[in-house]
Amino acid sequence: MRLVPIPEEKYDEYRLGAIFDCYKWDPQFKDNNTVAKYALVLTKEEYDELVFLTESMDKETIAAEEYLNANLDKAKPLGLARRLKKDIESMSNYDKTKHVRLMRYDFHPTVDGKWAVSEVNSDVPGGFAEASLLPKLAKEIIGLDDTYSVKCFGDILANAIKSKTKANGTIMMVHCTCFSDDRQVMQYIGDKLANMGFKIIYGAADHIVFKDNEPYSILSGNECKLDGIVRFNPLEWVTRIKPKKWGGYFSTETMSCNHPIALFAQTKRFPLVWDNLEKAGISMKYWRELLPDTKLIKDFKKLEDKSGYIYKPVYGRVGEKIGIKEACEEGEFDKILKEVKWHPKRYLAQKQFISKPLEGIDGKEYHVCVGSYTVDGKQAGFYARVSNVPRIDSNAADIPVLIEGSVN
Amino acid sequence: MIGKEIYKIWAPKSKWQGWVRPVLFVGLDMDNVKDEYFSRNLDEILYKEHINKETAFIIDLPGAESVKEGLSLAKLGVRPITIYNGPDEQLGATANVDNSPLELAVLWGADILKDISFDEDAPPAFLFDSTRMNLIRKDRTVYDNSWYVYEQDMPSAKYLLDNGIKRVILVSDNEKIRKDTNKLLYTYKTKGLEILHTDGFKEPVKAKIKKTKKEID
């Protein structure tokens, strides 16, 4: 894979296009421009390899969550919140043919010449428009011909939702309505679905009530029965809303993307159930190969014994609070160490892989994370980010992914 | 698409360009902009003797007033940078923050701004909408599009200092500094920036900034 620069004289045009044509409404984070000045080009071989690995891991994840859903006692090592016990039990009616299962696996090239996976975003993976529109824009601006392909994630997701939702039905895009960066994700896919004839309502998690397991919108001026739910509000936030009226999310049979079955693989404690899964005949071969060794904090006698390991929050997102010393900001690593010491159950230790950066024409090193989506078990596109440090967090820049060769 | 054209006027190339938040301009292309009256007179800046290359401003006033103050400062050589980050509500829903006055104001203001040129080292005025934290939601059916200004929405203290800014003057309609602005200014103060406060009428004085909790509640 390689970095291909956006021509300098066209970069302003590209950035404006990213904002207004590609729903990139958050082009700045602190002092960092989050629209990369490059595109990432994968070779056909790398693409084929990523598709194979992604779908292989996904097959294992889906088998795992279905097994755990049917055998909740085996899910104990996940440490799921006790207050969710009844709701998790109500998922016994989960039928994957009624819902759309969306995940994103985050791949990193390493100095060993192999890929490492840092996590699966099982619950609410973002980057929808960046994975769909930004590559087309970049290809046009750079002037690449059709020997380079783009895989449009949005088309695949929208078609999957359409296939499981009543024609011209009403879908609520559930998200944190205060956050414009959540709205941008929902707006992109919402506009797509609207063009397919669906009625789209943008609302919050508590704008839905459930009657007989069916969802209804109570948002003012938009009261109606819903035919689908597309959720970008993390489950661990939904389940903290008071008063508790959100239980219906777990037992509804109305198309949901994602259904709360996603919570089994969302926790970073997921590796702690692999022994149970393998005893039940479910292979976790690809997960074991690609995810670095993961341990509970209590399994180390002293924090100092953790050389070669990094700290990760059990329910972290967007790289926040990941304790990689050389990637942390001033004072941050010491803060994380303190938190790990005081709240060890909120963290895990994971063996650190050594990221292999790419070099830009500016001579700088760029660490890459290639997020690889699956929709109902099939690889569905890429959302990639680059950073000058070996931790991909909110400071990272979004970089479009193009493939040399055909992807059909 | 009018949003892109208006954004280009409010976010021309400059060292502060990156912080102009696009959401409000995207909102100009949605169907929610309601025609509302606001006075189109620009007021005189009463604290103008404090304008210099070492001073940045944060304007924390309601809706169109924030835009107007920014334009009045623009006429005096201070570059307005809009930090309006609230999404529009779902069509037809009652929301607790109304973006329409702001959207109308930036639309109108673009016509004034396009004829103003700035020095390369013009100091910035960051424009906030003080109605952003209208958290009053009479019941669940209301669309909550209130928002906060987070530290990541603004330049760091280092960036300000590296670009010659030594002080920040907050212009707000409230004697008590709002929670999110207080958190931001506390960080700025601890990193060596002088922080002053005025209501736009009185002489700027040392701001009363409280030590903050870790996260905004």
XYZ file of C-alpha atoms in Angstrom:
625
model
C 0.000 0.000 0.000
C 1.115 3.553 -0.536
C 0.179 7.157 0.077
C -0.784 9.189 -2.981
C -0.805 12.951 -2.367
C -3.788 15.186 -3.092
C -2.244 17.800 -5.445
C -1.344 20.823 -3.329
C -3.038 23.284 -5.673
C -6.285 21.294 -5.425
C -6.272 20.581 -1.697
C -8.514 23.513 -0.696
C -11.071 22.412 -3.280
C -10.801 18.849 -1.958
C -11.327 19.927 1.659
C -14.348 22.010 0.736
C -15.731 19.046 -1.182
C -15.100 16.783 1.812
C -17.173 19.135 3.993
C -20.092 19.909 1.687
C -20.251 16.890 -0.608
C -18.974 14.165 1.715
C -20.631 15.119 5.027
C -17.276 15.732 6.756
C -18.586 18.344 9.195
C -15.733 17.915 11.671
C -12.632 18.812 9.626
C -10.715 20.081 12.660
C -9.942 18.564 16.065
C -7.935 20.825 18.385
C -4.985 22.050 16.296
C -5.276 19.148 13.859
C -6.708 19.140 10.358
C -8.617 15.852 10.116
C -8.796 15.735 6.307
C -5.607 13.959 5.232
C -3.574 15.355 2.346
C -3.260 11.897 0.854
C -5.269 8.963 -0.429
C -4.343 5.420 0.595
C -3.954 2.983 -2.277
C -4.110 -0.759 -1.583
C -2.812 -3.316 -4.031
C -5.289 -5.906 -5.262
C -3.454 -8.531 -3.217
C -3.784 -6.466 -0.034
C -7.455 -5.881 -0.794
C -8.104 -9.592 -1.342
C -6.238 -10.434 1.853
C -8.201 -7.887 3.883
C -11.506 -9.129 2.484
C -10.610 -12.704 3.391
C -9.409 -11.868 6.906
C -12.359 -9.555 7.615
C -14.959 -12.080 6.539
C -13.155 -14.871 8.395
C -13.119 -12.873 11.637
C -16.707 -11.816 11.104
C -17.869 -15.407 10.689
C -16.288 -16.191 14.063
C -17.807 -13.102 15.715
C -21.305 -13.873 14.503
C -21.047 -17.511 15.573
C -19.727 -16.359 18.959
C -22.491 -13.866 19.673
C -25.239 -16.262 18.627
C -23.773 -18.940 20.885
C -23.376 -16.558 23.831
C -26.906 -15.247 23.319
C -28.188 -18.800 23.643
C -25.829 -19.677 26.521
C -25.637 -16.605 28.705
C -23.790 -18.395 31.483
C -20.797 -18.717 29.118
C -20.778 -14.920 28.671
C -19.915 -14.319 32.340
C -16.235 -13.396 31.689
C -17.478 -10.449 29.620
C -18.569 -8.756 32.844
C -21.722 -7.294 31.301
C -23.588 -4.883 33.556
C -25.951 -6.636 35.988
C -28.623 -4.010 35.370
C -28.871 -5.327 31.790
C -29.545 -8.933 32.839
C -33.279 -8.972 32.068
C -32.829 -7.083 28.816
C -30.092 -9.435 27.636
C -32.365 -12.378 28.443
C -35.075 -10.782 26.304
C -32.747 -11.076 23.283
C -33.617 -14.753 23.131
C -35.933 -13.927 20.214
C -33.043 -12.504 18.157
C -33.345 -13.519 14.519
C -30.492 -12.302 12.359
C -32.590 -12.476 9.193
C -34.692 -9.589 10.489
C -31.814 -7.232 11.310
C -28.755 -5.782 9.598
C -25.483 -6.683 11.277
C -22.790 -4.070 10.765
C -19.248 -4.207 12.143
C -15.863 -2.653 11.455
C -12.531 -4.372 12.108
C -9.550 -2.060 12.569
C -6.434 -3.383 10.802
C -2.903 -2.032 11.227
C 0.173 -2.941 9.137
C 3.028 -4.038 11.405
C 6.805 -4.262 11.135
C 6.442 -8.076 10.968
C 4.908 -7.678 7.516
C 1.545 -8.909 8.830
C -1.722 -7.242 9.817
C -2.760 -6.755 13.432
C -6.338 -6.023 14.479
C -6.700 -3.640 17.404
C -10.452 -4.110 17.870
C -13.811 -4.714 16.303
C -16.305 -1.848 16.420
C -19.238 -4.119 16.897
C -21.889 -1.681 18.144
C -21.695 1.720 16.422
C -18.852 1.928 13.886
C -18.577 5.400 12.333
C -16.978 6.793 9.180
C -19.906 6.081 6.835
C -19.494 8.981 4.416
C -15.708 8.937 4.574
C -15.829 5.297 3.477
C -18.229 6.000 0.634
C -17.928 9.481 -0.855
C -14.428 10.626 0.054
C -12.693 7.978 -2.098
C -14.700 9.029 -5.179
C -13.856 12.666 -4.538
C -10.161 11.901 -4.041
C -10.011 9.780 -7.186
C -11.499 12.635 -9.201
C -9.305 15.340 -7.696
C -6.078 13.341 -8.069
C -7.079 12.373 -11.602
C -6.813 8.608 -11.289
C -8.304 6.473 -14.040
C -10.638 3.500 -13.728
C -7.822 1.052 -13.085
C -8.391 2.270 -9.506
C -11.557 1.130 -7.769
C -13.669 2.497 -4.988
C -15.889 0.301 -2.834
C -18.895 2.340 -1.738
C -19.818 1.266 1.785
C -22.955 3.414 1.825
C -24.477 1.629 -1.171
C -23.954 -1.762 0.468
C -25.372 -0.713 3.833
C -28.361 1.107 2.363
C -29.238 -1.877 0.175
C -29.030 -4.219 3.140
C -31.363 -1.979 5.170
C -33.739 -1.716 2.215
C -33.859 -5.504 1.835
C -35.106 -5.970 5.424
C -37.433 -2.955 5.791
C -40.953 -2.418 4.497
C -40.846 -0.509 1.191
C -41.298 3.264 1.692
C -41.440 2.668 5.443
C -40.298 5.026 8.208
C -36.851 4.649 9.737
C -35.512 6.512 12.753
C -31.825 7.430 12.750
C -31.093 7.164 16.472
C -28.125 9.231 17.673
C -26.958 11.783 20.217
C -28.766 14.790 18.827
C -26.421 17.248 20.563
C -23.406 16.067 18.604
C -23.019 17.315 15.044
C -20.367 14.673 14.334
C -22.946 11.977 15.118
C -25.548 13.731 13.001
C -23.224 13.811 9.994
C -22.973 10.007 10.051
C -26.748 9.648 10.268
C -27.452 12.373 7.699
C -25.374 10.659 5.028
C -27.080 7.290 5.274
C -30.426 8.958 6.005
C -30.248 10.952 2.772
C -29.382 7.772 0.896
C -32.328 5.913 2.351
C -34.615 8.886 1.682
C -33.610 8.704 -1.985
C -34.728 5.078 -1.916
C -38.208 6.161 -0.834
C -38.025 5.774 2.945
C -39.290 8.413 5.342
C -36.402 9.349 7.640
C -36.657 10.780 11.145
C -33.573 12.004 13.008
C -34.069 11.425 16.712
C -32.591 10.414 20.041
C -32.727 7.045 21.792
C -35.556 8.216 24.057
C -37.682 9.336 21.120
C -38.741 5.715 20.650
C -41.270 3.866 22.813
C -42.058 0.221 22.367
C -45.528 -1.339 22.427
C -45.751 -5.101 21.988
C -42.112 -5.060 20.872
C -42.851 -2.582 18.086
C -41.174 0.843 17.979
C -43.055 4.139 17.804
C -41.624 7.603 17.385
C -42.767 10.109 20.026
C -40.659 12.966 18.648
C -42.837 16.084 18.445
C -44.335 16.574 15.005
C -43.107 13.134 13.956
C -45.319 10.727 15.881
C -45.749 7.462 14.009
C -45.002 3.761 13.931
C -41.463 2.918 12.840
C -40.438 0.256 10.357
C -36.718 0.398 11.077
C -34.109 1.626 13.526
C -30.595 2.699 12.515
C -28.689 3.348 15.742
C -25.523 5.377 16.188
C -26.013 5.910 19.906
C -23.706 3.530 21.825
C -25.538 0.917 23.876
C -23.692 1.799 27.056
C -25.115 5.339 26.753
C -28.648 4.212 25.738
C -28.812 1.975 28.785
C -28.037 4.858 31.139
C -31.031 6.950 30.064
C -33.519 7.541 32.853
C -36.307 6.757 33.223
C -35.735 3.319 31.833
C -37.891 2.931 28.770
C -35.321 1.528 26.383
C -35.704 -2.188 27.056
C -37.616 -2.605 23.809
C -34.426 -2.158 21.810
C -33.340 -5.605 23.028
C -36.491 -7.524 22.160
C -37.885 -5.729 19.128
C -38.227 -7.690 15.908
C -38.293 -4.517 13.817
C -35.218 -4.152 11.588
C -32.404 -2.740 13.696
C -28.904 -1.838 12.660
C -27.344 -2.639 15.030
C -29.442 -4.865 17.272
C -28.074 -4.941 20.864
C -26.667 -8.424 20.234
C -23.640 -6.292 19.309
C -22.752 -5.875 22.968
C -21.085 -9.286 23.295
C -18.253 -8.425 20.897
C -18.151 -4.681 21.681
C -16.477 -5.120 25.065
C -12.694 -5.402 24.914
C -13.122 -8.371 27.293
C -14.353 -10.414 24.306
C -11.119 -12.524 24.201
C -11.881 -13.766 27.736
C -14.707 -15.984 26.423
C -12.759 -17.566 23.578
C -11.809 -20.631 25.615
C -15.523 -21.227 26.318
C -16.366 -20.770 22.650
C -13.705 -23.154 21.439
C -14.855 -25.787 23.943
C -18.266 -25.463 22.292
C -16.716 -26.097 18.888
C -16.606 -22.490 17.678
C -13.296 -21.640 16.077
C -11.680 -18.340 17.017
C -8.617 -19.047 14.883
C -8.513 -15.719 13.022
C -9.265 -13.656 16.095
C -6.366 -15.341 17.925
C -4.028 -14.761 14.986
C -4.874 -11.119 14.493
C -5.732 -9.626 17.910
C -2.708 -9.254 20.213
C -2.735 -11.107 23.536
C -5.219 -9.507 25.936
C -5.197 -9.874 29.734
C -6.985 -8.616 32.802
C -5.008 -6.093 34.854
C -5.221 -8.394 37.889
C -3.330 -11.091 35.991
C -0.153 -9.037 36.369
C 1.465 -9.009 39.812
C 2.868 -5.507 39.382
C 1.988 -2.814 36.843
C 5.715 -2.611 36.043
C 5.595 -6.225 34.713
C 3.586 -5.045 31.795
C 6.473 -4.200 29.502
C 5.374 -4.754 25.959
C 1.715 -4.272 26.937
C -0.525 -1.232 26.574
C -3.707 -0.269 28.466
C -7.121 -0.064 26.870
C -10.451 0.910 28.419
C -12.973 -1.926 28.317
C -15.525 0.320 26.613
C -13.280 2.822 24.887
C -13.977 4.440 21.532
C -12.028 6.510 18.989
C -8.730 5.562 20.615
C -9.474 7.513 23.763
C -7.474 6.704 26.902
C -5.341 4.062 25.187
C -2.105 4.034 27.170
C 0.655 3.934 24.556
C 3.395 5.977 26.193
C 5.020 7.313 23.025
C 1.649 8.352 21.599
C 0.180 10.056 24.654
C 0.015 13.817 25.088
C 1.877 15.565 27.900
C 0.760 14.205 31.265
C -1.761 11.849 29.688
C 0.106 8.569 30.220
C 0.557 9.232 33.944
C -3.173 10.005 34.218
C -4.035 6.729 32.507
C -1.663 4.796 34.793
C -3.387 6.366 37.803
C -6.806 5.373 36.481
C -5.629 1.830 35.792
C -4.333 1.588 39.358
C -7.533 2.950 40.928
C -10.029 1.304 38.567
C -8.354 -1.851 37.194
C -11.671 -3.411 36.142
C -12.262 -0.575 33.698
C -9.118 -1.479 31.749
C -7.360 -4.361 30.042
C -3.747 -4.892 29.037
C -2.992 -5.798 25.432
C 0.335 -6.783 23.878
C 1.587 -3.878 21.810
C 2.131 -4.456 18.108
C 4.697 -2.305 16.354
C 2.933 -0.305 13.697
C 4.746 0.055 10.372
C 4.238 3.610 9.161
C 4.134 4.788 5.561
C 6.247 7.706 4.431
C 4.637 10.736 2.841
C 6.239 12.998 0.245
C 6.722 15.473 3.101
C 9.148 13.001 4.710
C 6.819 12.439 7.675
C 5.740 9.041 8.949
C 2.068 8.127 8.861
C 0.694 5.296 10.989
C -2.292 3.717 9.294
C -5.494 2.133 10.529
C -7.657 0.514 7.858
C -11.151 -0.060 9.216
C -12.774 -2.873 7.260
C -16.582 -3.094 7.381
C -18.848 -6.101 7.160
C -22.564 -5.972 6.450
C -24.331 -9.244 7.186
C -21.090 -11.175 6.934
C -19.744 -9.687 3.691
C -16.865 -7.198 3.483
C -18.386 -3.844 2.645
C -15.722 -1.171 2.300
C -13.040 0.713 4.203
C -12.726 3.681 6.564
C -9.075 4.570 7.087
C -7.256 7.071 9.268
C -3.640 8.162 9.572
C -1.655 9.664 12.399
C 1.916 10.834 13.004
C 1.927 8.800 16.248
C 1.202 5.068 16.709
C -2.248 5.652 18.198
C -5.291 6.353 16.051
C -7.548 8.687 18.004
C -9.597 11.829 17.408
C -6.452 13.675 16.339
C -6.045 11.324 13.359
C -6.946 12.382 9.817
C -9.438 10.624 7.574
C -7.854 9.178 4.450
C -9.845 7.730 1.533
C -9.070 4.180 0.404
C -8.644 3.265 -3.245
C -7.784 -0.132 -4.687
C -5.549 -0.892 -7.645
C -7.635 -3.107 -9.870
C -11.252 -4.151 -9.974
C -13.171 -5.076 -6.819
C -16.224 -6.590 -8.481
C -25.933 24.850 -2.676
C -25.752 28.168 -0.863
C -24.081 26.798 2.254
C -20.751 26.207 0.528
C -20.649 29.710 -0.971
C -21.483 31.403 2.331
C -18.945 29.218 4.162
C -16.220 30.324 1.733
C -16.892 33.945 2.679
C -16.791 33.213 6.412
C -13.789 30.843 6.136
C -11.272 32.291 3.678
C -7.703 31.048 3.892
C -6.033 32.158 7.123
C -4.233 30.624 10.077
C -7.607 30.397 11.876
C -9.638 29.011 8.965
C -9.676 25.411 10.197
C -11.759 26.276 13.252
C -14.759 27.670 11.371
C -17.321 24.954 12.117
C -19.250 23.922 8.979
C -22.465 22.646 10.605
C -24.356 25.950 10.531
C -23.514 26.469 6.858
C -24.651 22.938 6.020
C -27.869 23.870 7.800
C -28.460 26.673 5.283
C -29.232 23.992 2.691
C -31.754 22.187 4.858
C -35.433 23.118 4.981
C -35.534 24.322 8.575
C -34.516 27.987 8.176
C -37.461 30.024 9.456
C -37.779 33.652 8.491
C -37.303 35.640 11.701
C -36.732 39.302 12.329
C -33.494 40.581 13.735
C -32.162 44.134 13.749
C -29.630 44.578 10.986
C -27.867 47.539 12.634
C -24.290 47.001 13.661
C -23.433 48.506 17.033
C -20.267 50.380 17.848
C -17.613 48.395 19.672
C -17.149 50.178 23.001
C -13.978 48.267 23.940
C -12.141 49.024 20.681
C -9.029 50.413 22.399
C -8.332 46.813 23.478
C -8.051 45.641 19.873
C -4.481 44.759 18.969
C -2.543 41.912 17.422
C -1.941 40.247 20.793
C -5.584 39.992 21.776
C -8.112 37.375 20.712
C -11.818 37.669 21.498
C -14.471 35.169 22.422
C -17.938 36.525 21.729
C -20.557 34.645 23.741
C -23.811 36.368 22.849
C -27.222 35.103 21.740
C -27.760 34.106 18.121
C -27.729 37.000 15.684
C -26.154 39.330 18.297
C -23.052 37.164 18.240
C -22.808 37.456 14.458
C -23.354 41.214 14.560
C -20.665 41.723 17.210
C -18.322 39.659 15.046
C -19.075 41.843 12.029
C -18.561 45.047 14.026
C -15.165 43.696 15.079
C -14.443 42.678 11.479
C -14.831 46.326 10.426
C -12.072 47.091 12.944
C -9.700 44.462 11.543
C -10.530 41.466 13.785
C -11.198 38.238 11.880
C -14.487 36.524 12.923
C -14.313 32.750 13.339
C -17.709 31.115 13.805
C -17.788 28.249 16.312
C -21.467 27.419 15.823
C -21.695 23.651 16.180
C -25.341 22.907 16.828
C -27.199 20.642 14.398
C -30.611 21.583 13.025
C -33.594 19.752 14.466
C -35.633 17.111 12.654
C -38.160 18.809 10.353
C -41.400 19.478 12.181
C -40.000 18.853 15.666
C -39.909 21.293 18.567
C -36.306 21.904 19.510
C -34.726 23.590 22.499
C -32.249 25.595 20.397
C -33.416 27.601 17.401
C -30.647 27.994 14.816
C -32.747 30.099 12.443
C -31.669 33.567 13.725
C -28.045 32.502 13.481
C -28.462 31.067 9.988
C -30.217 34.188 8.770
C -27.548 36.361 10.359
C -24.576 34.580 8.724
C -26.420 34.695 5.402
C -26.960 38.439 5.728
C -23.522 38.987 7.253
C -21.753 37.322 4.335
C -22.744 40.291 2.194
C -20.886 42.635 4.562
C -17.938 40.335 5.205
C -17.132 39.719 1.559
C -16.040 43.349 1.160
C -13.708 43.363 4.164
C -10.069 42.371 3.805
C -7.919 41.424 6.764
C -4.216 41.644 7.526
C -2.481 38.284 7.517
C -1.834 38.656 11.245
C -5.310 39.949 12.086
C -6.338 38.712 15.535
C -9.342 36.376 15.755
C -12.768 36.753 17.361
C -14.331 33.352 18.074
C -18.101 33.574 17.881
C -20.224 31.391 20.173
C -24.020 31.319 20.412
C -24.991 31.746 24.065
C -28.362 30.029 23.491
C -26.474 26.804 22.790
C -26.843 25.570 26.350
C -30.594 25.920 26.524
C -30.999 22.612 28.282
C -34.624 23.127 29.210
C -36.560 20.310 27.611
C -40.182 20.277 28.723
C -40.480 16.593 27.964
C -38.963 13.748 25.996
C -40.708 14.676 22.783
C -38.524 17.747 22.357
C -35.529 17.515 20.045
C -32.461 18.320 22.106
C -29.945 20.098 19.881
C -28.201 21.957 22.672
C -24.431 21.815 22.448
C -21.261 22.714 24.260
C -18.025 24.267 23.116
C -15.354 21.691 23.867
C -11.631 22.337 24.049
C -11.166 20.428 20.787
C -13.390 22.976 19.008
C -10.883 25.774 19.689
C -7.174 26.369 19.121
C -4.943 25.205 21.948
C -3.274 27.714 24.252
C 0.018 26.799 22.573
C -1.347 27.634 19.130
C -2.617 30.993 20.368
C 0.696 31.827 22.060
C 2.753 30.630 19.065
C 0.715 33.001 16.895
C 1.315 36.036 19.015
C -1.830 36.008 21.128
C -1.154 36.888 24.769
C -4.643 37.585 26.036
C -8.241 36.580 25.438
C -11.147 38.933 26.086
C -14.505 37.300 26.667
C -17.502 39.391 25.648
C -20.648 37.874 27.102
C -24.145 38.872 28.164
C -23.765 36.989 31.454
C -21.751 38.049 34.468
C -21.205 34.382 35.319
C -19.065 32.654 32.703
C -20.817 29.679 31.153
C -19.549 26.230 32.185
C -18.015 25.218 28.891
C -16.344 28.591 28.290
C -15.037 28.557 31.863
C -13.384 25.173 31.300
C -11.739 26.421 28.108
C -10.574 29.680 29.663
C -9.257 27.878 32.740
C -6.966 25.852 30.492
C -5.895 28.981 28.647
C -5.182 30.754 31.931
C -3.098 27.896 33.331
C -1.038 27.882 30.118
C -0.152 31.550 30.477
C -2.829 33.551 28.651
C -4.327 36.606 30.324
C -8.125 36.380 30.461
C -10.343 39.444 30.640
C -14.135 39.747 30.657
C -16.617 42.424 29.584
C -20.310 42.626 28.879
C -19.512 44.833 25.900
C -20.310 48.042 27.804
C -17.985 48.018 30.811
C -14.205 48.151 30.722
C -12.751 44.604 30.436
C -11.558 43.338 33.805
C -9.776 40.222 35.008
C -12.163 37.298 34.442
C -13.479 35.292 37.386
C -12.625 31.767 36.302
C -13.282 28.800 38.554
C -11.161 25.686 38.748
C -13.118 23.112 36.822
C -14.248 19.546 37.298
C -12.719 16.997 34.916
C -15.596 16.803 32.466
C -18.470 19.078 31.625
C -21.574 17.573 33.241
